[in-house]
Short mmCIF file of C-alpha atoms and ligand atoms in Angstrom, two decimals:
data_model
loop_
_atom_site.label_atom_id
_atom_site.label_comp_id
_atom_site.label_asym_id
_atom_site.label_seq_id
_atom_site.Cartn_x
_atom_site.Cartn_y
_atom_site.Cartn_z
CA UNK N 80 -18.86 -2.81 -27.22
CA UNK N 81 -19.33 -6.31 -28.69
CA UNK N 82 -15.71 -7.06 -28.00
CA UNK N 83 -16.21 -6.07 -24.35
CA UNK N 84 -19.29 -8.29 -24.06
CA UNK N 85 -17.46 -11.23 -25.60
CA UNK N 86 -14.39 -10.70 -23.45
CA UNK N 87 -16.31 -10.39 -20.16
CA UNK N 88 -18.52 -13.41 -20.89
CA UNK N 89 -15.36 -15.49 -21.49
CA UNK N 90 -13.86 -14.05 -18.36
CA UNK N 91 -16.89 -15.22 -16.35
CA UNK N 92 -16.64 -18.70 -17.92
CA UNK N 93 -12.96 -18.95 -17.05
CA UNK N 94 -13.78 -18.33 -13.36
CA UNK N 95 -11.29 -15.44 -13.12
CA UNK N 96 -13.89 -12.85 -12.09
CA UNK N 97 -14.03 -11.98 -8.38
CA UNK N 98 -16.97 -13.10 -6.20
CA UNK N 99 -18.95 -10.11 -4.94
CA UNK N 100 -19.90 -9.50 -1.31
CA UNK N 101 -21.66 -6.57 0.34
CA UNK N 102 -21.13 -5.66 3.96
CA UNK N 103 -24.10 -4.87 6.23
CA UNK N 104 -22.37 -4.36 9.54
CA UNK N 105 -19.10 -4.87 11.37
CA UNK N 106 -18.16 -5.74 14.92
CA UNK N 107 -14.40 -6.05 15.27
CA UNK N 108 -13.37 -8.72 12.78
CA UNK N 109 -16.89 -10.17 12.62
CA UNK N 110 -18.74 -8.93 9.56
CA UNK N 111 -22.23 -9.56 8.25
CA UNK N 112 -22.12 -9.87 4.48
CA UNK N 113 -24.38 -10.70 1.56
CA UNK N 114 -23.17 -13.03 -1.17
CA UNK N 115 -24.49 -11.09 -4.15
CA UNK N 116 -24.83 -14.11 -6.49
CA UNK N 117 -27.31 -15.83 -4.13
CA UNK N 118 -28.56 -13.02 -1.89
CA UNK N 119 -27.56 -15.14 1.15
CA UNK N 120 -26.49 -13.26 4.26
CA UNK N 121 -23.85 -14.72 6.59
CA UNK N 122 -21.73 -13.61 9.52
CA UNK N 123 -18.03 -14.25 8.91
CA UNK N 124 -14.70 -13.80 10.65
CA UNK N 125 -12.61 -11.53 8.44
CA UNK N 126 -8.95 -12.08 7.60
CA UNK N 127 -9.04 -9.76 4.60
CA UNK N 128 -9.36 -6.25 6.00
CA UNK N 129 -6.56 -3.67 5.87
CA UNK N 130 -7.70 -2.14 9.16
CA UNK N 131 -4.39 -3.33 10.60
CA UNK N 132 -4.55 -1.64 14.01
CA UNK N 133 -8.31 -2.18 14.38
CA UNK N 134 -9.08 1.55 14.62
CA UNK N 135 -11.96 1.77 12.14
CA UNK N 136 -14.50 1.22 14.90
CA UNK N 137 -12.57 2.92 17.69
CA UNK N 138 -14.87 5.35 19.56
CA UNK N 139 -12.36 8.24 19.59
CA UNK N 140 -11.77 7.92 15.83
CA UNK N 141 -15.50 7.84 15.03
CA UNK N 142 -16.09 10.81 17.35
CA UNK N 143 -13.31 12.84 15.70
CA UNK N 144 -14.95 12.27 12.30
CA UNK N 145 -18.36 13.29 13.68
CA UNK N 146 -16.93 16.41 15.36
CA UNK N 147 -15.27 17.41 12.07
CA UNK N 148 -18.58 17.13 10.24
CA UNK N 149 -20.28 19.23 12.90
CA UNK N 150 -17.59 21.90 12.60
CA UNK N 151 -16.84 22.00 8.85
CA UNK N 152 -19.65 20.00 7.18
CA UNK N 153 -19.13 16.95 5.03
CA UNK N 154 -16.89 18.47 2.33
CA UNK N 155 -14.42 21.32 1.84
CA UNK N 156 -16.08 22.09 -1.50
CA UNK N 157 -12.84 23.24 -3.16
CA UNK N 158 -9.29 22.15 -3.90
CA UNK N 159 -6.65 22.87 -1.28
CA UNK N 160 -4.94 25.70 -3.17
CA UNK N 161 -8.16 27.70 -3.63
CA UNK N 162 -10.55 27.62 -0.64
CA UNK N 163 -10.47 23.96 0.47
CA UNK N 164 -7.65 23.96 3.05
CA UNK N 165 -8.74 23.51 6.67
CA UNK N 166 -6.80 23.57 9.91
CA UNK N 167 -7.20 19.78 10.24
CA UNK N 168 -5.11 19.38 7.06
CA UNK N 169 -2.24 21.29 8.62
CA UNK N 170 -2.51 19.29 11.85
CA UNK N 171 -2.51 16.01 9.93
CA UNK N 172 0.52 17.06 7.85
CA UNK N 173 2.41 18.03 11.02
CA UNK N 174 1.49 14.73 12.69
CA UNK N 175 2.76 12.71 9.72
CA UNK N 176 5.93 14.78 9.49
CA UNK N 177 6.68 14.06 13.14
CA UNK N 178 5.81 10.35 12.73
CA UNK N 179 7.98 9.91 9.63
CA UNK N 180 10.85 12.24 10.63
CA UNK N 181 10.50 14.40 7.51
CA UNK N 182 9.41 18.02 8.02
CA UNK N 183 7.38 18.81 4.88
CA UNK N 184 4.21 16.84 4.12
CA UNK N 185 1.52 17.32 1.49
CA UNK N 186 -1.89 15.57 1.53
CA UNK N 187 -3.71 13.87 -1.34
CA UNK N 188 -7.02 12.08 -1.85
CA UNK N 189 -5.33 8.69 -2.31
CA UNK N 190 -2.07 6.97 -3.24
CA UNK N 191 -2.69 7.08 -6.99
CA UNK N 192 -3.10 10.85 -6.94
CA UNK N 193 -0.10 11.31 -4.67
CA UNK N 194 2.19 9.29 -6.95
CA UNK N 195 0.93 11.05 -10.06
CA UNK N 196 1.46 14.43 -8.38
CA UNK N 197 4.98 13.45 -7.40
CA UNK N 198 5.90 12.45 -10.96
CA UNK N 199 4.35 15.64 -12.34
CA UNK N 200 6.15 17.80 -9.81
CA UNK N 201 9.49 16.03 -10.06
CA UNK N 202 9.74 15.56 -13.81
CA UNK N 203 8.01 18.67 -15.15
CA UNK N 204 8.25 22.28 -14.09
CA UNK N 205 4.90 23.19 -15.50
CA UNK N 206 4.55 26.87 -14.65
CA UNK N 207 6.97 28.98 -16.76
CA UNK N 208 9.16 31.00 -14.39
CA UNK N 209 11.30 33.86 -15.81
CA UNK N 210 14.97 32.94 -15.97
CA UNK N 211 14.47 29.24 -15.21
CA UNK N 212 15.14 26.50 -17.71
CA UNK N 213 15.58 22.77 -17.11
CA UNK N 214 17.62 20.68 -19.53
CA UNK N 215 18.20 17.68 -17.29
CA UNK N 216 16.50 14.37 -18.08
CA UNK N 217 15.04 12.06 -15.44
CA UNK N 218 15.83 8.38 -15.01
CA UNK N 219 13.30 6.43 -12.90
CA UNK N 220 14.09 2.96 -11.59
CA UNK N 221 11.17 0.85 -10.36
CA UNK N 222 10.86 -2.57 -8.71
CA UNK N 223 8.94 -4.92 -11.05
CA UNK N 224 6.44 -5.80 -8.31
CA UNK N 225 5.64 -2.22 -7.32
CA UNK N 226 2.00 -1.32 -6.66
CA UNK N 227 -0.23 -0.21 -9.54
CA UNK N 228 -0.27 3.40 -8.35
CA UNK N 229 3.49 3.60 -8.95
CA UNK N 230 3.31 1.78 -12.27
CA UNK N 231 0.54 4.06 -13.50
CA UNK N 232 2.34 7.23 -12.38
CA UNK N 233 5.70 6.33 -13.91
CA UNK N 234 4.12 5.23 -17.18
CA UNK N 235 2.55 8.69 -17.33
CA UNK N 236 5.68 10.44 -16.08
CA UNK N 237 6.86 11.19 -19.62
CA UNK N 238 4.01 13.65 -20.09
CA UNK N 239 2.77 16.09 -17.53
CA UNK N 240 -0.85 15.18 -16.69
CA UNK N 241 -3.34 17.06 -18.82
CA UNK N 242 -0.64 18.57 -21.05
CA UNK N 243 -0.23 16.06 -23.84
CA UNK N 244 1.62 18.44 -26.15
CA UNK N 245 3.80 20.31 -23.69
CA UNK N 246 7.52 19.71 -23.71
CA UNK N 247 10.03 19.12 -20.97
CA UNK N 248 13.25 17.10 -20.92
CA UNK N 249 12.89 13.32 -21.37
CA UNK N 250 11.95 10.84 -18.69
CA UNK N 251 13.31 7.28 -19.00
CA UNK N 252 11.86 4.45 -16.92
CA UNK N 253 13.64 1.14 -16.23
CA UNK N 254 12.45 -1.75 -14.09
CA UNK N 255 14.76 -3.81 -11.88
CA UNK N 256 14.17 -7.33 -10.56
CA UNK N 257 12.11 -7.67 -7.40
CA UNK N 258 14.12 -6.58 -4.33
CA UNK N 259 17.32 -7.34 -6.28
CA UNK N 260 19.83 -4.66 -5.31
CA UNK N 261 22.57 -6.02 -7.60
CA UNK N 262 20.17 -5.73 -10.50
CA UNK N 263 19.28 -2.18 -9.40
CA UNK N 264 23.01 -1.29 -9.29
CA UNK N 265 23.66 -2.77 -12.72
CA UNK N 266 20.62 -1.03 -14.26
CA UNK N 267 21.83 2.26 -12.79
CA UNK N 268 25.35 1.88 -14.12
CA UNK N 269 24.01 0.89 -17.56
CA UNK N 270 21.36 3.62 -17.93
CA UNK N 271 22.38 6.63 -15.83
CA UNK N 272 23.87 9.47 -17.89
CA UNK N 273 26.09 12.13 -16.30
CA UNK N 274 23.48 14.91 -16.03
CA UNK N 275 20.45 12.72 -15.15
CA UNK N 276 18.14 13.36 -12.21
CA UNK N 277 17.76 9.89 -10.66
CA UNK N 278 14.71 8.58 -8.82
CA UNK N 279 14.27 5.05 -7.42
CA UNK N 280 10.73 4.03 -6.39
CA UNK N 281 9.68 1.03 -4.34
CA UNK N 282 6.89 -0.33 -2.19
CA UNK N 283 8.27 -0.49 1.37
CA UNK N 284 6.05 -3.53 2.07
CA UNK N 285 4.94 -5.24 -1.15
CA UNK N 286 1.18 -5.46 -1.21
CA UNK N 287 0.88 -8.88 -2.82
CA UNK N 288 4.03 -10.62 -1.57
CA UNK N 289 4.15 -9.19 1.97
CA UNK N 290 7.94 -8.74 1.87
CA UNK N 291 10.07 -5.69 2.72
CA UNK N 292 12.29 -3.66 0.36
CA UNK N 293 16.03 -4.01 1.16
CA UNK N 294 16.38 -0.36 2.19
CA UNK N 295 19.95 -0.33 3.66
CA UNK N 296 21.39 -2.01 0.54
CA UNK N 297 19.43 0.35 -1.70
CA UNK N 298 20.94 3.30 0.16
CA UNK N 299 24.44 1.83 -0.28
CA UNK N 300 23.90 1.69 -4.04
CA UNK N 301 22.35 5.14 -4.26
CA UNK N 302 25.12 6.87 -2.31
CA UNK N 303 27.16 6.43 -5.51
CA UNK N 304 24.65 8.78 -7.16
CA UNK N 305 24.67 11.98 -5.08
CA UNK N 306 21.43 13.94 -5.34
CA UNK N 307 19.40 10.85 -6.20
CA UNK N 308 15.89 10.46 -4.78
CA UNK N 309 14.53 7.35 -3.06
CA UNK N 310 10.73 7.09 -2.85
CA UNK N 311 9.26 4.57 -0.41
CA UNK N 312 5.53 3.78 -0.70
CA UNK N 313 4.60 3.03 2.92
CA UNK N 314 0.96 2.09 2.33
CA UNK N 315 1.42 -1.27 4.08
CA UNK N 316 4.47 -0.27 6.14
CA UNK N 317 2.94 2.59 8.16
CA UNK N 318 1.69 1.45 11.55
CA UNK N 319 2.80 -2.09 10.72
CA UNK N 320 6.59 -2.34 10.66
CA UNK N 321 9.26 -0.80 12.88
CA UNK N 322 9.11 -1.05 16.68
CA UNK N 323 6.53 1.75 16.92
CA UNK N 324 5.01 1.45 13.44
CA UNK N 325 6.91 4.30 11.83
CA UNK N 326 7.69 2.21 8.79
CA UNK N 327 10.66 0.95 6.84
CA UNK N 328 13.36 3.28 8.25
CA UNK N 329 12.44 2.28 11.80
CA UNK N 330 12.27 -1.39 10.75
CA UNK N 331 15.95 -1.22 9.76
CA UNK N 332 16.75 0.95 12.81
CA UNK N 333 17.81 3.94 10.73
CA UNK N 334 16.34 7.39 10.04
CA UNK N 335 15.59 9.31 6.85
CA UNK N 336 18.39 11.65 7.98
CA UNK N 337 20.85 8.76 7.42
CA UNK N 338 19.84 8.79 3.75
CA UNK N 339 20.23 12.58 3.65
CA UNK N 340 23.75 12.25 5.09
CA UNK N 341 24.60 9.90 2.23
CA UNK N 342 23.52 12.59 -0.27
CA UNK N 343 20.19 10.88 -1.04
CA UNK N 344 16.79 12.62 -0.80
CA UNK N 345 14.33 10.32 1.00
CA UNK N 346 10.66 10.70 0.07
CA UNK N 347 7.96 8.77 1.92
CA UNK N 348 4.38 8.19 0.85
CA UNK N 349 2.05 7.40 3.76
CA UNK N 350 -1.53 6.29 3.18
CA UNK N 351 -4.42 6.39 5.65
CA UNK N 352 -6.57 3.54 4.34
CA UNK N 353 -4.78 0.87 6.33
CA UNK N 354 -3.29 1.83 9.70
CA UNK N 355 -5.14 5.15 9.97
CA UNK N 356 -8.76 3.96 9.65
CA UNK N 357 -9.51 6.44 6.88
CA UNK N 358 -8.59 7.27 3.29
CA UNK N 359 -6.04 9.59 1.71
CA UNK N 360 -2.30 9.80 1.25
CA UNK N 361 0.64 12.07 2.01
CA UNK N 362 4.11 12.68 0.62
CA UNK N 363 6.81 13.76 3.06
CA UNK N 364 10.29 15.11 2.34
CA UNK N 365 13.02 17.31 3.83
CA UNK N 366 12.88 19.75 0.89
CA UNK N 367 10.59 22.70 1.63
CA UNK N 368 10.28 23.63 -2.06
CA UNK N 369 8.69 20.30 -3.03
CA UNK N 370 5.52 20.99 -1.03
CA UNK N 371 4.24 24.06 -2.96
CA UNK N 372 4.97 22.25 -6.21
CA UNK N 373 2.91 19.25 -5.07
CA UNK N 374 0.16 21.62 -3.98
CA UNK N 375 -0.29 22.88 -7.56
CA UNK N 376 0.13 19.52 -9.29
CA UNK N 377 -2.84 18.51 -11.50
CA UNK N 378 -4.04 15.91 -8.98
CA UNK N 379 -4.09 18.56 -6.21
CA UNK N 380 -5.33 21.62 -8.01
CA UNK N 381 -7.74 19.67 -10.21
CA UNK N 382 -9.69 17.97 -7.43
CA UNK N 383 -11.31 18.34 -4.05
CA UNK N 384 -9.21 18.41 -0.85
CA UNK N 385 -9.41 15.61 1.74
CA UNK N 386 -12.90 15.86 3.35
CA UNK N 387 -13.15 16.93 7.03
CA UNK N 388 -14.31 13.57 8.54
CA UNK N 389 -11.70 11.62 6.55
CA UNK N 390 -8.94 14.00 7.67
CA UNK N 391 -10.09 13.95 11.30
CA UNK N 392 -10.29 10.12 11.42
CA UNK N 393 -6.76 9.81 10.01
CA UNK N 394 -5.43 12.44 12.43
CA UNK N 395 -6.98 10.78 15.49
CA UNK N 396 -5.79 7.32 14.36
CA UNK N 397 -2.20 8.46 13.93
CA UNK N 398 -2.30 10.11 17.35
CA UNK N 399 -3.59 6.85 18.86
CA UNK N 400 -0.92 4.87 17.02
CA UNK N 401 1.81 7.16 18.38
CA UNK N 402 0.37 7.07 21.94
CA UNK N 403 -0.26 3.31 21.95
CA UNK N 404 2.74 1.44 20.54
CA UNK N 405 1.25 -1.70 22.14
CA UNK N 406 -1.20 -1.83 19.22
CA UNK N 407 1.69 -2.14 16.78
CA UNK N 408 3.31 -4.72 19.05
CA UNK N 409 0.09 -6.77 19.12
CA UNK N 410 -0.14 -6.64 15.32
CA UNK N 411 3.45 -7.87 15.03
CA UNK N 412 2.87 -10.63 17.65
CA UNK N 413 -0.21 -11.80 15.76
CA UNK N 414 1.74 -11.77 12.49
CA UNK N 415 4.51 -13.92 13.98
CA UNK N 416 2.01 -16.32 15.57
CA UNK N 417 -0.07 -16.84 12.44
CA UNK N 418 2.95 -17.16 10.16
CA UNK N 419 4.51 -19.75 12.51
CA UNK N 420 1.29 -21.80 12.71
CA UNK N 421 0.88 -21.78 8.91
CA UNK N 422 4.51 -22.86 8.48
CA UNK N 423 4.02 -25.72 10.98
CA UNK N 424 1.28 -26.95 8.66
CA UNK N 425 3.49 -26.67 5.55
CA UNK N 426 1.71 -23.74 3.97
CA UNK N 427 3.91 -21.73 1.62
CA UNK N 428 3.32 -18.36 3.31
CA UNK N 429 5.73 -15.93 1.63
CA UNK N 430 6.97 -12.54 2.91
CA UNK N 431 7.37 -11.44 6.51
CA UNK N 432 4.67 -8.89 7.34
CA UNK N 433 0.98 -8.94 8.34
CA UNK N 434 0.17 -9.30 4.63
CA UNK N 435 0.37 -13.09 4.45
CA UNK N 436 0.10 -14.56 0.93
CA UNK N 437 -0.26 -18.36 1.00
CA UNK N 438 0.83 -19.70 -2.40
CA UNK N 439 -1.37 -22.47 -3.82
CA UNK N 440 -0.50 -25.11 -6.43
CA UNK N 441 -0.93 -23.72 -9.98
CA UNK N 442 -3.90 -25.99 -10.72
CA UNK N 443 -5.92 -24.71 -7.72
CA UNK N 444 -8.37 -21.88 -8.34
CA UNK N 445 -7.95 -19.59 -5.29
CA UNK N 446 -11.59 -18.56 -5.61
CA UNK N 447 -12.70 -22.15 -5.02
CA UNK N 448 -10.36 -22.41 -2.02
CA UNK N 449 -11.72 -19.15 -0.55
CA UNK N 450 -15.34 -20.21 -1.13
CA UNK N 451 -14.77 -23.41 0.87
CA UNK N 452 -13.16 -21.45 3.70
CA UNK N 453 -16.18 -19.18 3.78
CA UNK N 454 -18.97 -21.72 3.32
CA UNK N 455 -17.58 -24.52 5.48
CA UNK N 456 -15.84 -22.45 8.15
CA UNK N 457 -17.36 -18.94 8.10
CA UNK N 458 -14.01 -17.23 7.45
CA UNK N 459 -13.36 -14.54 4.84
CA UNK N 460 -10.00 -14.51 3.03
CA UNK N 461 -9.02 -12.99 -0.35
CA UNK N 462 -8.41 -15.19 -3.40
CA UNK N 463 -5.78 -13.59 -5.65
CA UNK N 464 -3.93 -14.33 -8.87
CA UNK N 465 -0.75 -12.30 -8.92
CA UNK N 466 2.19 -12.73 -11.33
CA UNK N 467 0.66 -16.06 -12.34
CA UNK N 468 0.81 -17.45 -8.80
CA UNK N 469 -2.57 -18.30 -7.29
CA UNK N 470 -2.70 -17.42 -3.62
CA UNK N 471 -4.88 -16.86 -0.60
CA UNK N 472 -4.07 -13.43 0.77
CA UNK N 473 -4.56 -13.27 4.53
CA UNK N 474 -4.19 -10.05 6.48
CA UNK N 475 -3.60 -10.29 10.22
CA UNK N 476 -4.56 -7.34 12.40
CA UNK N 477 -4.19 -6.21 16.01
CA UNK N 478 -7.72 -7.33 16.93
CA UNK N 479 -7.34 -11.00 15.97
CA UNK N 480 -7.25 -13.38 18.93
CA UNK N 481 -5.34 -16.66 19.18
CA UNK N 482 -8.70 -18.39 18.93
CA UNK N 483 -9.47 -16.54 15.64
CA UNK N 484 -6.09 -17.50 14.21
CA UNK N 485 -6.46 -21.15 15.27
CA UNK N 486 -9.88 -21.21 13.60
CA UNK N 487 -8.28 -19.94 10.39
CA UNK N 488 -5.44 -22.50 10.50
CA UNK N 489 -7.93 -25.35 11.06
CA UNK N 490 -10.02 -24.08 8.13
CA UNK N 491 -6.96 -23.78 5.87
CA UNK N 492 -5.85 -27.34 6.68
CA UNK N 493 -9.36 -28.81 6.20
CA UNK N 494 -9.80 -26.99 2.88
CA UNK N 495 -6.40 -28.09 1.62
CA UNK N 496 -7.23 -31.71 2.57
CA UNK N 497 -10.35 -31.38 0.47
CA UNK N 498 -8.64 -29.88 -2.58
CA UNK N 499 -5.05 -31.15 -2.80
CA UNK N 500 -2.18 -32.94 -1.03
CA UNK N 501 0.43 -30.70 0.68
CA UNK N 502 4.15 -30.99 0.02
CA UNK N 503 5.70 -32.32 3.24
CA UNK N 504 8.71 -30.34 4.49
CA UNK N 505 11.25 -31.09 7.23
CA UNK N 506 9.24 -28.95 9.70
CA UNK N 507 6.25 -31.27 9.70
CA UNK N 508 8.23 -34.54 9.99
C1 LIG R 64 1.87 -0.44 -1.86
C2 LIG R 64 0.54 0.25 -2.01
N1 LIG R 64 0.51 1.51 -2.44
C3 LIG R 64 -0.66 2.17 -2.57
C4 LIG R 64 -1.86 1.59 -2.27
C5 LIG R 64 -3.14 2.36 -2.44
O1 LIG R 64 -3.44 2.96 -1.24
P1 LIG R 64 -4.80 3.77 -0.98
O2 LIG R 64 -5.91 2.82 -1.26
O3 LIG R 64 -4.71 4.10 0.47
O4 LIG R 64 -4.80 4.96 -1.84
C6 LIG R 64 -1.89 0.29 -1.81
C7 LIG R 64 -3.18 -0.34 -1.49
O5 LIG R 64 -3.34 -1.46 -1.25
C8 LIG R 64 -0.67 -0.40 -1.67
O6 LIG R 64 -0.64 -1.66 -1.24
#
């Protein structure tokens, strides 16, 4: 424990530890928070929530959660495969299947559990079945900037969860350069062996860079590997990209069935913590047999099923999202507006989605930048270090007004003027 104490004390001194805030109440994007270090309470305008469609405080969503509690209670008190499956689960799975154009959907408590379940189900056939033997190895290709839930699951993919000493054919994992399809193709041709089962996994929208995976080019590469599987993590894509918020396939004006026609199995992970005002995750596919396997994976059978109010809030939110495409449109308009205004002021805002990372010079501590924005301007943004690039991570949502966004841009400019000189580009001349 001494090593931990020493390490954490040095961490504090280096200023890398996150500032802590506690929320007292929310009204749209206005949030009352306590700065834990000082006990001070302030009301701030938030640009760091993932409530992208602004449904967390929607009356119908809150009511659905309350109704579910009144009907089922606060918990299902069992895993799904034993006695914890409720009708709301089936309704939510059907709703996601229709939204994502893939007929079979399985729910999980969160993205980490969903990804782990997928790797367990795909790589290991854990229950001995008479007459069945698998001798085929798995090759997994992963984008280097994929979310931690993918990294964690593929690192563990070599061993079925909870079965350290069990044996099944090998799993090899290779990373390819970020969104680099040529690199993906060359890694595949170098590492794929004739009898391999091939899986490629990617964030659809990258959570720290706000950019979009090059899906059509990935499909072109994968059609050379018939039977391969393409997993898209749509945590930030659902409700946010595509004309009606259906995610990356709609963004590129194609359907999962186009992948199927090319001999590729499309898998989509949807999460409910962002567009669906709730928590939880789902994996959808066109293969009926995957669903029962996911249902008995260690992260399904070994834990509680999605609680009634959480399920009901997600279900109502997705229904609202499907009925009200104008919400998605508003989110996308706000994203374009804010990105354009930041570019006019020479901010290095990378990516193209409502996740807007503004890259800072290396010598600037993003925590100091964010503190100024909060203390001097009453605006809450997230300071982040990611792959050694300090950044302010801004998330636009459907509830932000032009006035809110102008306030943020003014605060960003004033804070930059205080801390460093911008690089002038052609746009500002
Ligand atoms: C790409 C990606 N996948 C998964 C997750 C985790 O999702 P959840 O918190 O809904 O389980 C996130 C969260 O930010 C994410 O950005």
